[in-house]
Amino acid sequence: MQRFLKSHIQPHIQFFGVLRKSLPYHFWLLQAFCLMYVIYRFASRDYTIYGLIDSDMFIYPRHRSFDPWPTPLSHLVSFVFLYDFLPGPSTTFLWWLQIGVVFSSGCALLGIYPRLFTRLTFLGFLHFTGLVLATNSEIEGGTTSLFTLLILSLSPKSNFYTFTDLLGKGEPAERTTDHHWPIFLFLLAMSVFYGSAGLLKIIEVGPNWALRLHLERVAPSHLGYSVFMTSRGFNPAILAFIRDNSWFAPLAACITQFTELFFFAVLFVPRARWLFVLSMGLLHFMVYNTGGINFLGNGFLLLMCFDYNALAEKLFYARHTKILRIQKSAA
């Protein structure tokens, strides 16, 4: 057994590391992907509706069996508590705030004072999330992009690409630990996010959650919703397949439960990342097409779980630095 572990398992285990020196490319991609999604999210939604809701509706919908505090922590950290002393947000204020989030994320995406505008984007996003949680939702589909913005906001200023870098006039890329630990935090946060979802299924339903999931019983009613033009995300072809194949739900549930509970493996087993990323991406795709619940933004950021610094090293960085060394020695 020990020989098997050494020869077949141990070679594939490689801890991502916390303070390893890394290139900036992975961080730059995380910066760009997160900000692009935030721009899409706030440009495609209308948050001014929260200015039309009566203040009595800001009551925090609670789970039927879990109510630990009278008011959740999000009431404070998202600044929604200000409306305990001030009039509720107006549609005009929310419109300008939404435009401000798009503008700030656009500037950060273009490398214009990127950390400053990333922090402003985070604060605006956080406030809108607080309004969503206070009125009509226990969860919010932008969670991963929100904590990614937080990680970016806490990162050193020198980590961000700037407009000069986009023009190709920036300084040559160098390896530093500052480029690495934010990526580690991102992978750790994603592991906690999906791992908590897997644990919650066991706590609330039981270890046999996968065997108790009967999507084929829900599919007929959702199939009826799909005939309406205003329905969102109810795919009739997928729903009909689930309705007619009762084996699909437990199989998909087993894969989901396994990949959620062991998602932390992305920190230790680089070659297995594609399995976890693909599984969770398919989960979000199926949830959207069968239940109309939009967590597709999570799938967008799942792509950032791959090691792009290693890819950049193989593709061009090593070759580029070798050419520079030859040029310097020739000079």
mmCIF file of C-alpha atoms in Angstrom:
data_model
loop_
_atom_site.group_PDB
_atom_site.id
_atom_site.type_symbol
_atom_site.label_atom_id
_atom_site.label_comp_id
_atom_site.label_asym_id
_atom_site.label_seq_id
_atom_site.Cartn_x
_atom_site.Cartn_y
_atom_site.Cartn_z
ATOM 1 C CA MET A 1 0.000 0.000 0.000
ATOM 2 C CA GLN A 2 2.808 2.386 0.907
ATOM 3 C CA ARG A 3 4.579 1.595 -2.349
ATOM 4 C CA PHE A 4 1.366 2.271 -4.298
ATOM 5 C CA LEU A 5 0.926 5.655 -2.600
ATOM 6 C CA LYS A 6 4.516 6.671 -3.328
ATOM 7 C CA SER A 7 4.446 5.594 -6.961
ATOM 8 C CA HIS A 8 0.913 6.551 -8.037
ATOM 9 C CA ILE A 9 -0.530 9.119 -5.613
ATOM 10 C CA GLN A 10 2.330 11.162 -4.179
ATOM 11 C CA PRO A 11 3.740 12.320 -7.566
ATOM 12 C CA HIS A 12 0.398 13.983 -8.378
ATOM 13 C CA ILE A 13 0.115 15.878 -5.071
ATOM 14 C CA GLN A 14 1.624 19.345 -5.210
ATOM 15 C CA PHE A 15 0.546 22.028 -2.750
ATOM 16 C CA PHE A 16 -0.163 25.307 -4.512
ATOM 17 C CA GLY A 17 1.701 27.239 -1.831
ATOM 18 C CA VAL A 18 0.979 30.497 -0.025
ATOM 19 C CA LEU A 19 4.086 32.659 -0.422
ATOM 20 C CA ARG A 20 5.656 31.165 -3.508
ATOM 21 C CA LYS A 21 7.212 33.549 -6.010
ATOM 22 C CA SER A 22 5.011 33.771 -9.090
ATOM 23 C CA LEU A 23 4.511 35.696 -12.295
ATOM 24 C CA PRO A 24 1.689 38.281 -12.478
ATOM 25 C CA TYR A 25 -0.273 36.740 -15.361
ATOM 26 C CA HIS A 26 -2.717 34.711 -13.259
ATOM 27 C CA PHE A 27 -3.488 37.750 -11.126
ATOM 28 C CA TRP A 28 -3.991 39.880 -14.232
ATOM 29 C CA LEU A 29 -6.436 37.351 -15.659
ATOM 30 C CA LEU A 30 -8.320 37.223 -12.367
ATOM 31 C CA GLN A 31 -8.494 41.020 -12.405
ATOM 32 C CA ALA A 32 -9.814 41.080 -15.974
ATOM 33 C CA PHE A 33 -12.274 38.173 -15.705
ATOM 34 C CA CYS A 34 -13.817 39.384 -12.464
ATOM 35 C CA LEU A 35 -14.238 42.966 -13.659
ATOM 36 C CA MET A 36 -15.665 41.897 -17.031
ATOM 37 C CA TYR A 37 -18.281 39.799 -15.265
ATOM 38 C CA VAL A 38 -19.147 42.661 -12.895
ATOM 39 C CA ILE A 39 -19.622 44.996 -15.870
ATOM 40 C CA TYR A 40 -21.897 42.458 -17.563
ATOM 41 C CA ARG A 41 -23.828 41.849 -14.355
ATOM 42 C CA PHE A 42 -24.555 45.487 -13.579
ATOM 43 C CA ALA A 43 -25.108 46.495 -17.196
ATOM 44 C CA SER A 44 -27.685 43.730 -17.745
ATOM 45 C CA ARG A 45 -29.787 44.201 -14.595
ATOM 46 C CA ASP A 46 -31.952 46.964 -13.187
ATOM 47 C CA TYR A 47 -31.362 47.451 -9.467
ATOM 48 C CA THR A 48 -33.524 50.571 -9.295
ATOM 49 C CA ILE A 49 -36.474 48.323 -8.405
ATOM 50 C CA TYR A 50 -35.185 48.298 -4.822
ATOM 51 C CA GLY A 51 -36.011 51.985 -4.700
ATOM 52 C CA LEU A 52 -39.669 51.126 -5.350
ATOM 53 C CA ILE A 53 -39.934 48.616 -2.511
ATOM 54 C CA ASP A 54 -41.539 49.796 0.713
ATOM 55 C CA SER A 55 -39.187 49.952 3.692
ATOM 56 C CA ASP A 56 -41.377 47.390 5.478
ATOM 57 C CA MET A 57 -40.202 44.806 2.943
ATOM 58 C CA PHE A 58 -36.576 44.981 4.111
ATOM 59 C CA ILE A 59 -37.201 42.131 6.539
ATOM 60 C CA TYR A 60 -34.596 39.530 5.496
ATOM 61 C CA PRO A 61 -36.422 36.394 4.288
ATOM 62 C CA ARG A 62 -35.312 33.630 6.628
ATOM 63 C CA HIS A 63 -34.862 29.909 6.254
ATOM 64 C CA ARG A 64 -37.757 27.952 7.730
ATOM 65 C CA SER A 65 -35.521 26.075 10.193
ATOM 66 C CA PHE A 66 -32.420 28.233 10.672
ATOM 67 C CA ASP A 67 -32.631 31.685 12.244
ATOM 68 C CA PRO A 68 -29.500 32.339 14.334
ATOM 69 C CA TRP A 69 -29.674 36.136 14.653
ATOM 70 C CA PRO A 70 -32.491 38.695 14.472
ATOM 71 C CA THR A 71 -30.484 40.633 11.869
ATOM 72 C CA PRO A 72 -27.715 39.086 9.757
ATOM 73 C CA LEU A 73 -24.178 40.447 9.655
ATOM 74 C CA SER A 74 -24.740 41.591 6.066
ATOM 75 C CA HIS A 75 -27.023 44.314 7.445
ATOM 76 C CA LEU A 76 -23.929 46.026 8.865
ATOM 77 C CA VAL A 77 -21.144 45.222 6.414
ATOM 78 C CA SER A 78 -23.217 46.147 3.349
ATOM 79 C CA PHE A 79 -24.223 49.504 4.888
ATOM 80 C CA VAL A 80 -27.936 48.681 4.685
ATOM 81 C CA PHE A 81 -28.138 49.663 8.374
ATOM 82 C CA LEU A 82 -27.921 53.296 7.215
ATOM 83 C CA TYR A 83 -31.553 53.056 6.132
ATOM 84 C CA ASP A 84 -32.486 52.493 9.773
ATOM 85 C CA PHE A 85 -31.714 56.191 10.234
ATOM 86 C CA LEU A 86 -32.143 57.576 6.719
ATOM 87 C CA PRO A 87 -34.968 57.359 4.166
ATOM 88 C CA GLY A 88 -34.881 54.302 1.938
ATOM 89 C CA PRO A 89 -32.831 54.407 -1.273
ATOM 90 C CA SER A 90 -34.472 56.218 -4.159
ATOM 91 C CA THR A 91 -34.508 54.945 -7.719
ATOM 92 C CA THR A 92 -32.348 57.893 -8.778
ATOM 93 C CA PHE A 93 -29.703 57.127 -6.160
ATOM 94 C CA LEU A 94 -29.623 53.434 -7.089
ATOM 95 C CA TRP A 95 -29.399 54.261 -10.797
ATOM 96 C CA TRP A 96 -26.381 56.479 -10.240
ATOM 97 C CA LEU A 97 -24.817 53.916 -7.923
ATOM 98 C CA GLN A 98 -25.298 51.203 -10.533
ATOM 99 C CA ILE A 99 -23.751 53.425 -13.209
ATOM 100 C CA GLY A 100 -20.918 54.141 -10.782
ATOM 101 C CA VAL A 101 -20.214 50.428 -10.337
ATOM 102 C CA VAL A 102 -20.070 49.930 -14.108
ATOM 103 C CA PHE A 103 -17.826 52.986 -14.527
ATOM 104 C CA SER A 104 -15.480 51.963 -11.702
ATOM 105 C CA SER A 105 -15.136 48.389 -12.919
ATOM 106 C CA GLY A 106 -14.567 49.660 -16.467
ATOM 107 C CA CYS A 107 -11.741 51.923 -15.303
ATOM 108 C CA ALA A 108 -10.171 49.107 -13.294
ATOM 109 C CA LEU A 109 -10.488 46.785 -16.292
ATOM 110 C CA LEU A 110 -8.621 49.311 -18.444
ATOM 111 C CA GLY A 111 -5.907 49.653 -15.821
ATOM 112 C CA ILE A 112 -6.827 53.216 -14.810
ATOM 113 C CA TYR A 113 -6.100 53.473 -11.071
ATOM 114 C CA PRO A 114 -7.040 49.782 -10.927
ATOM 115 C CA ARG A 115 -6.891 49.150 -7.179
ATOM 116 C CA LEU A 116 -8.779 52.329 -6.281
ATOM 117 C CA PHE A 117 -11.581 51.620 -8.747
ATOM 118 C CA THR A 118 -11.657 47.932 -7.770
ATOM 119 C CA ARG A 119 -12.266 48.972 -4.174
ATOM 120 C CA LEU A 120 -15.038 51.364 -5.225
ATOM 121 C CA THR A 121 -16.578 48.583 -7.319
ATOM 122 C CA PHE A 122 -16.456 46.248 -4.329
ATOM 123 C CA LEU A 123 -18.214 48.739 -2.043
ATOM 124 C CA GLY A 124 -20.977 49.389 -4.582
ATOM 125 C CA PHE A 125 -21.433 45.681 -5.292
ATOM 126 C CA LEU A 126 -21.513 44.973 -1.549
ATOM 127 C CA HIS A 127 -24.286 47.504 -0.981
ATOM 128 C CA PHE A 128 -26.442 46.085 -3.777
ATOM 129 C CA THR A 129 -25.895 42.589 -2.380
ATOM 130 C CA GLY A 130 -27.123 43.817 0.988
ATOM 131 C CA LEU A 131 -30.306 45.164 -0.613
ATOM 132 C CA VAL A 132 -30.908 41.854 -2.397
ATOM 133 C CA LEU A 133 -30.443 39.836 0.799
ATOM 134 C CA ALA A 134 -32.635 42.219 2.787
ATOM 135 C CA THR A 135 -35.645 41.909 0.507
ATOM 136 C CA ASN A 136 -36.043 38.767 -1.523
ATOM 137 C CA SER A 137 -33.182 36.303 -1.246
ATOM 138 C CA GLU A 138 -31.265 34.098 1.184
ATOM 139 C CA ILE A 139 -28.412 33.676 -1.279
ATOM 140 C CA GLU A 140 -27.003 35.815 -4.070
ATOM 141 C CA GLY A 141 -25.581 34.673 -7.371
ATOM 142 C CA GLY A 142 -22.668 37.093 -7.302
ATOM 143 C CA THR A 143 -21.009 35.690 -4.186
ATOM 144 C CA THR A 144 -17.852 34.435 -5.888
ATOM 145 C CA SER A 145 -17.330 37.668 -7.806
ATOM 146 C CA LEU A 146 -17.881 39.637 -4.593
ATOM 147 C CA PHE A 147 -15.216 37.813 -2.591
ATOM 148 C CA THR A 148 -12.912 37.934 -5.625
ATOM 149 C CA LEU A 149 -13.281 41.718 -5.625
ATOM 150 C CA LEU A 150 -12.438 41.703 -1.915
ATOM 151 C CA ILE A 151 -9.260 39.694 -2.552
ATOM 152 C CA LEU A 152 -8.291 42.046 -5.371
ATOM 153 C CA SER A 153 -8.983 45.060 -3.158
ATOM 154 C CA LEU A 154 -6.649 43.721 -0.463
ATOM 155 C CA SER A 155 -3.862 42.961 -2.933
ATOM 156 C CA PRO A 156 -0.796 45.207 -3.348
ATOM 157 C CA LYS A 157 -1.104 48.089 -5.767
ATOM 158 C CA SER A 158 1.842 46.818 -7.809
ATOM 159 C CA ASN A 159 -0.012 43.577 -8.612
ATOM 160 C CA PHE A 160 -2.511 45.175 -10.981
ATOM 161 C CA TYR A 161 -1.879 45.682 -14.649
ATOM 162 C CA THR A 162 -2.153 49.299 -15.743
ATOM 163 C CA PHE A 163 -3.143 51.040 -18.936
ATOM 164 C CA THR A 164 0.560 51.337 -19.732
ATOM 165 C CA ASP A 165 0.891 47.552 -19.494
ATOM 166 C CA LEU A 166 -2.006 47.132 -21.914
ATOM 167 C CA LEU A 167 -0.162 49.356 -24.378
ATOM 168 C CA GLY A 168 2.877 47.096 -24.083
ATOM 169 C CA LYS A 169 5.014 49.789 -22.471
ATOM 170 C CA GLY A 170 5.079 48.437 -18.925
ATOM 171 C CA GLU A 171 7.962 46.957 -16.967
ATOM 172 C CA PRO A 172 8.973 43.322 -17.671
ATOM 173 C CA ALA A 173 7.092 40.767 -15.569
ATOM 174 C CA GLU A 174 8.898 39.595 -12.441
ATOM 175 C CA ARG A 175 8.287 36.831 -9.942
ATOM 176 C CA THR A 176 7.203 37.988 -6.473
ATOM 177 C CA THR A 177 5.250 36.468 -3.588
ATOM 178 C CA ASP A 178 2.762 39.351 -3.877
ATOM 179 C CA HIS A 179 1.525 37.866 -7.142
ATOM 180 C CA HIS A 180 0.902 34.466 -5.572
ATOM 181 C CA TRP A 181 -0.880 34.783 -2.234
ATOM 182 C CA PRO A 182 -3.997 36.493 -3.692
ATOM 183 C CA ILE A 183 -4.415 33.539 -6.066
ATOM 184 C CA PHE A 184 -4.029 31.163 -3.122
ATOM 185 C CA LEU A 185 -6.729 33.093 -1.239
ATOM 186 C CA PHE A 186 -8.981 32.907 -4.294
ATOM 187 C CA LEU A 187 -8.587 29.118 -4.585
ATOM 188 C CA LEU A 188 -9.113 28.754 -0.835
ATOM 189 C CA ALA A 189 -12.270 30.885 -0.958
ATOM 190 C CA MET A 190 -13.636 28.850 -3.872
ATOM 191 C CA SER A 191 -12.896 25.657 -1.923
ATOM 192 C CA VAL A 192 -14.757 26.966 1.128
ATOM 193 C CA PHE A 193 -17.653 28.177 -1.045
ATOM 194 C CA TYR A 194 -18.250 24.836 -2.755
ATOM 195 C CA GLY A 195 -17.211 22.738 0.242
ATOM 196 C CA SER A 196 -19.765 24.525 2.419
ATOM 197 C CA ALA A 197 -22.463 23.767 -0.155
ATOM 198 C CA GLY A 198 -21.578 20.067 0.028
ATOM 199 C CA LEU A 199 -21.560 20.063 3.834
ATOM 200 C CA LEU A 200 -24.888 21.893 3.991
ATOM 201 C CA LYS A 201 -26.520 19.146 1.927
ATOM 202 C CA ILE A 202 -25.324 16.555 4.450
ATOM 203 C CA ILE A 203 -26.345 18.645 7.477
ATOM 204 C CA GLU A 204 -29.835 19.513 6.234
ATOM 205 C CA VAL A 205 -30.763 16.340 4.333
ATOM 206 C CA GLY A 206 -28.254 13.667 5.298
ATOM 207 C CA PRO A 207 -25.357 11.696 3.811
ATOM 208 C CA ASN A 208 -27.800 10.102 1.368
ATOM 209 C CA TRP A 209 -28.794 13.458 -0.148
ATOM 210 C CA ALA A 210 -27.783 12.282 -3.612
ATOM 211 C CA LEU A 211 -30.171 9.323 -3.433
ATOM 212 C CA ARG A 212 -33.036 11.496 -2.215
ATOM 213 C CA LEU A 213 -32.812 13.987 -5.060
ATOM 214 C CA HIS A 214 -35.681 13.345 -7.488
ATOM 215 C CA LEU A 215 -35.444 15.939 -10.214
ATOM 216 C CA GLU A 216 -37.731 13.856 -12.405
ATOM 217 C CA ARG A 217 -40.608 14.774 -10.065
ATOM 218 C CA VAL A 218 -39.950 18.504 -10.446
ATOM 219 C CA ALA A 219 -39.272 18.396 -14.186
ATOM 220 C CA PRO A 220 -42.945 18.184 -15.330
ATOM 221 C CA SER A 221 -43.958 21.409 -13.579
ATOM 222 C CA HIS A 222 -40.847 23.249 -14.781
ATOM 223 C CA LEU A 223 -41.496 21.886 -18.249
ATOM 224 C CA GLY A 224 -44.835 23.666 -18.088
ATOM 225 C CA TYR A 225 -43.095 26.918 -17.168
ATOM 226 C CA SER A 226 -40.898 26.650 -20.257
ATOM 227 C CA VAL A 227 -43.825 27.265 -22.633
ATOM 228 C CA PHE A 228 -44.079 30.884 -21.469
ATOM 229 C CA MET A 229 -41.907 33.377 -23.311
ATOM 230 C CA THR A 230 -41.167 35.221 -20.073
ATOM 231 C CA SER A 231 -39.750 32.128 -18.356
ATOM 232 C CA ARG A 232 -36.046 32.275 -17.586
ATOM 233 C CA GLY A 233 -33.739 29.340 -18.021
ATOM 234 C CA PHE A 234 -36.301 26.532 -18.253
ATOM 235 C CA ASN A 235 -34.919 24.441 -21.113
ATOM 236 C CA PRO A 236 -37.658 22.084 -22.395
ATOM 237 C CA ALA A 237 -35.239 19.590 -23.986
ATOM 238 C CA ILE A 238 -33.196 19.151 -20.797
ATOM 239 C CA LEU A 239 -36.308 19.021 -18.608
ATOM 240 C CA ALA A 240 -37.910 16.369 -20.830
ATOM 241 C CA PHE A 241 -34.730 14.272 -20.641
ATOM 242 C CA ILE A 242 -34.677 14.453 -16.828
ATOM 243 C CA ARG A 243 -38.380 13.609 -16.629
ATOM 244 C CA ASP A 244 -37.942 10.480 -18.741
ATOM 245 C CA ASN A 245 -34.671 9.264 -17.174
ATOM 246 C CA SER A 246 -34.924 8.848 -13.404
ATOM 247 C CA TRP A 247 -31.331 7.553 -13.186
ATOM 248 C CA PHE A 248 -29.890 10.923 -14.151
ATOM 249 C CA ALA A 249 -30.701 12.808 -10.923
ATOM 250 C CA PRO A 250 -28.903 10.482 -8.455
ATOM 251 C CA LEU A 251 -25.910 10.142 -10.782
ATOM 252 C CA ALA A 252 -25.562 13.905 -11.197
ATOM 253 C CA ALA A 253 -26.124 14.390 -7.459
ATOM 254 C CA CYS A 254 -23.354 11.917 -6.538
ATOM 255 C CA ILE A 255 -20.901 13.715 -8.823
ATOM 256 C CA THR A 256 -21.988 17.090 -7.432
ATOM 257 C CA GLN A 257 -21.660 16.023 -3.801
ATOM 258 C CA PHE A 258 -18.219 14.509 -4.367
ATOM 259 C CA THR A 259 -16.812 17.495 -6.242
ATOM 260 C CA GLU A 260 -18.234 20.006 -3.756
ATOM 261 C CA LEU A 261 -16.862 18.225 -0.698
ATOM 262 C CA PHE A 262 -13.436 17.683 -2.245
ATOM 263 C CA PHE A 263 -13.127 20.910 -4.206
ATOM 264 C CA PHE A 264 -10.209 21.842 -1.950
ATOM 265 C CA ALA A 265 -8.193 19.352 -4.023
ATOM 266 C CA VAL A 266 -7.583 22.184 -6.506
ATOM 267 C CA LEU A 267 -4.972 23.355 -3.983
ATOM 268 C CA PHE A 268 -3.179 20.014 -3.919
ATOM 269 C CA VAL A 269 -3.806 18.081 -7.145
ATOM 270 C CA PRO A 270 -3.162 20.314 -10.184
ATOM 271 C CA ARG A 271 -4.029 17.619 -12.720
ATOM 272 C CA ALA A 272 -7.484 17.132 -11.191
ATOM 273 C CA ARG A 273 -8.545 20.768 -11.464
ATOM 274 C CA TRP A 274 -10.248 20.233 -14.795
ATOM 275 C CA LEU A 275 -12.513 17.607 -13.160
ATOM 276 C CA PHE A 276 -13.724 19.936 -10.413
ATOM 277 C CA VAL A 277 -14.037 22.967 -12.674
ATOM 278 C CA LEU A 278 -15.959 21.027 -15.319
ATOM 279 C CA SER A 279 -18.264 19.384 -12.754
ATOM 280 C CA MET A 280 -19.171 22.637 -11.026
ATOM 281 C CA GLY A 281 -19.551 24.424 -14.358
ATOM 282 C CA LEU A 282 -22.006 21.755 -15.509
ATOM 283 C CA LEU A 283 -23.817 22.060 -12.177
ATOM 284 C CA HIS A 284 -24.421 25.786 -12.706
ATOM 285 C CA PHE A 285 -25.454 25.141 -16.311
ATOM 286 C CA MET A 286 -28.002 22.497 -15.265
ATOM 287 C CA VAL A 287 -29.366 24.548 -12.362
ATOM 288 C CA TYR A 288 -29.957 27.473 -14.709
ATOM 289 C CA ASN A 289 -31.601 25.374 -17.436
ATOM 290 C CA THR A 290 -33.817 23.361 -15.092
ATOM 291 C CA GLY A 291 -34.619 25.814 -12.296
ATOM 292 C CA GLY A 292 -33.953 29.248 -13.735
ATOM 293 C CA ILE A 293 -31.483 29.979 -10.919
ATOM 294 C CA ASN A 294 -28.631 32.017 -12.350
ATOM 295 C CA PHE A 295 -25.245 31.188 -10.828
ATOM 296 C CA LEU A 296 -23.485 31.221 -14.203
ATOM 297 C CA GLY A 297 -21.134 33.939 -12.989
ATOM 298 C CA ASN A 298 -19.588 31.371 -10.679
ATOM 299 C CA GLY A 299 -18.796 29.245 -13.706
ATOM 300 C CA PHE A 300 -17.089 32.229 -15.292
ATOM 301 C CA LEU A 301 -14.721 32.561 -12.324
ATOM 302 C CA LEU A 302 -14.243 28.800 -12.067
ATOM 303 C CA LEU A 303 -11.961 29.136 -15.085
ATOM 304 C CA MET A 304 -9.550 31.028 -12.835
ATOM 305 C CA CYS A 305 -8.850 27.861 -10.837
ATOM 306 C CA PHE A 306 -6.320 26.706 -13.429
ATOM 307 C CA ASP A 307 -2.648 27.654 -13.051
ATOM 308 C CA TYR A 308 -2.181 30.254 -15.768
ATOM 309 C CA ASN A 309 1.266 31.234 -14.531
ATOM 310 C CA ALA A 310 2.518 27.726 -15.299
ATOM 311 C CA LEU A 311 0.892 27.950 -18.734
ATOM 312 C CA ALA A 312 2.484 31.336 -19.416
ATOM 313 C CA GLU A 313 5.846 29.966 -18.314
ATOM 314 C CA LYS A 314 5.630 27.172 -20.864
ATOM 315 C CA LEU A 315 4.273 29.295 -23.704
ATOM 316 C CA PHE A 316 6.362 32.431 -23.752
ATOM 317 C CA TYR A 317 7.928 33.673 -20.502
ATOM 318 C CA ALA A 318 10.922 31.314 -20.394
ATOM 319 C CA ARG A 319 11.637 31.909 -24.077
ATOM 320 C CA HIS A 320 11.281 35.677 -23.704
ATOM 321 C CA THR A 321 13.659 35.868 -20.723
ATOM 322 C CA LYS A 322 16.184 33.695 -22.546
ATOM 323 C CA ILE A 323 16.165 36.137 -25.485
ATOM 324 C CA LEU A 324 16.648 39.070 -23.086
ATOM 325 C CA ARG A 325 19.606 37.351 -21.437
ATOM 326 C CA ILE A 326 21.206 36.718 -24.841
ATOM 327 C CA GLN A 327 20.677 40.357 -25.838
ATOM 328 C CA LYS A 328 22.203 41.623 -22.594
ATOM 329 C CA SER A 329 25.233 39.333 -22.888
ATOM 330 C CA ALA A 330 25.747 40.399 -26.518
ATOM 331 C CA ALA A 331 25.617 44.048 -25.521
#
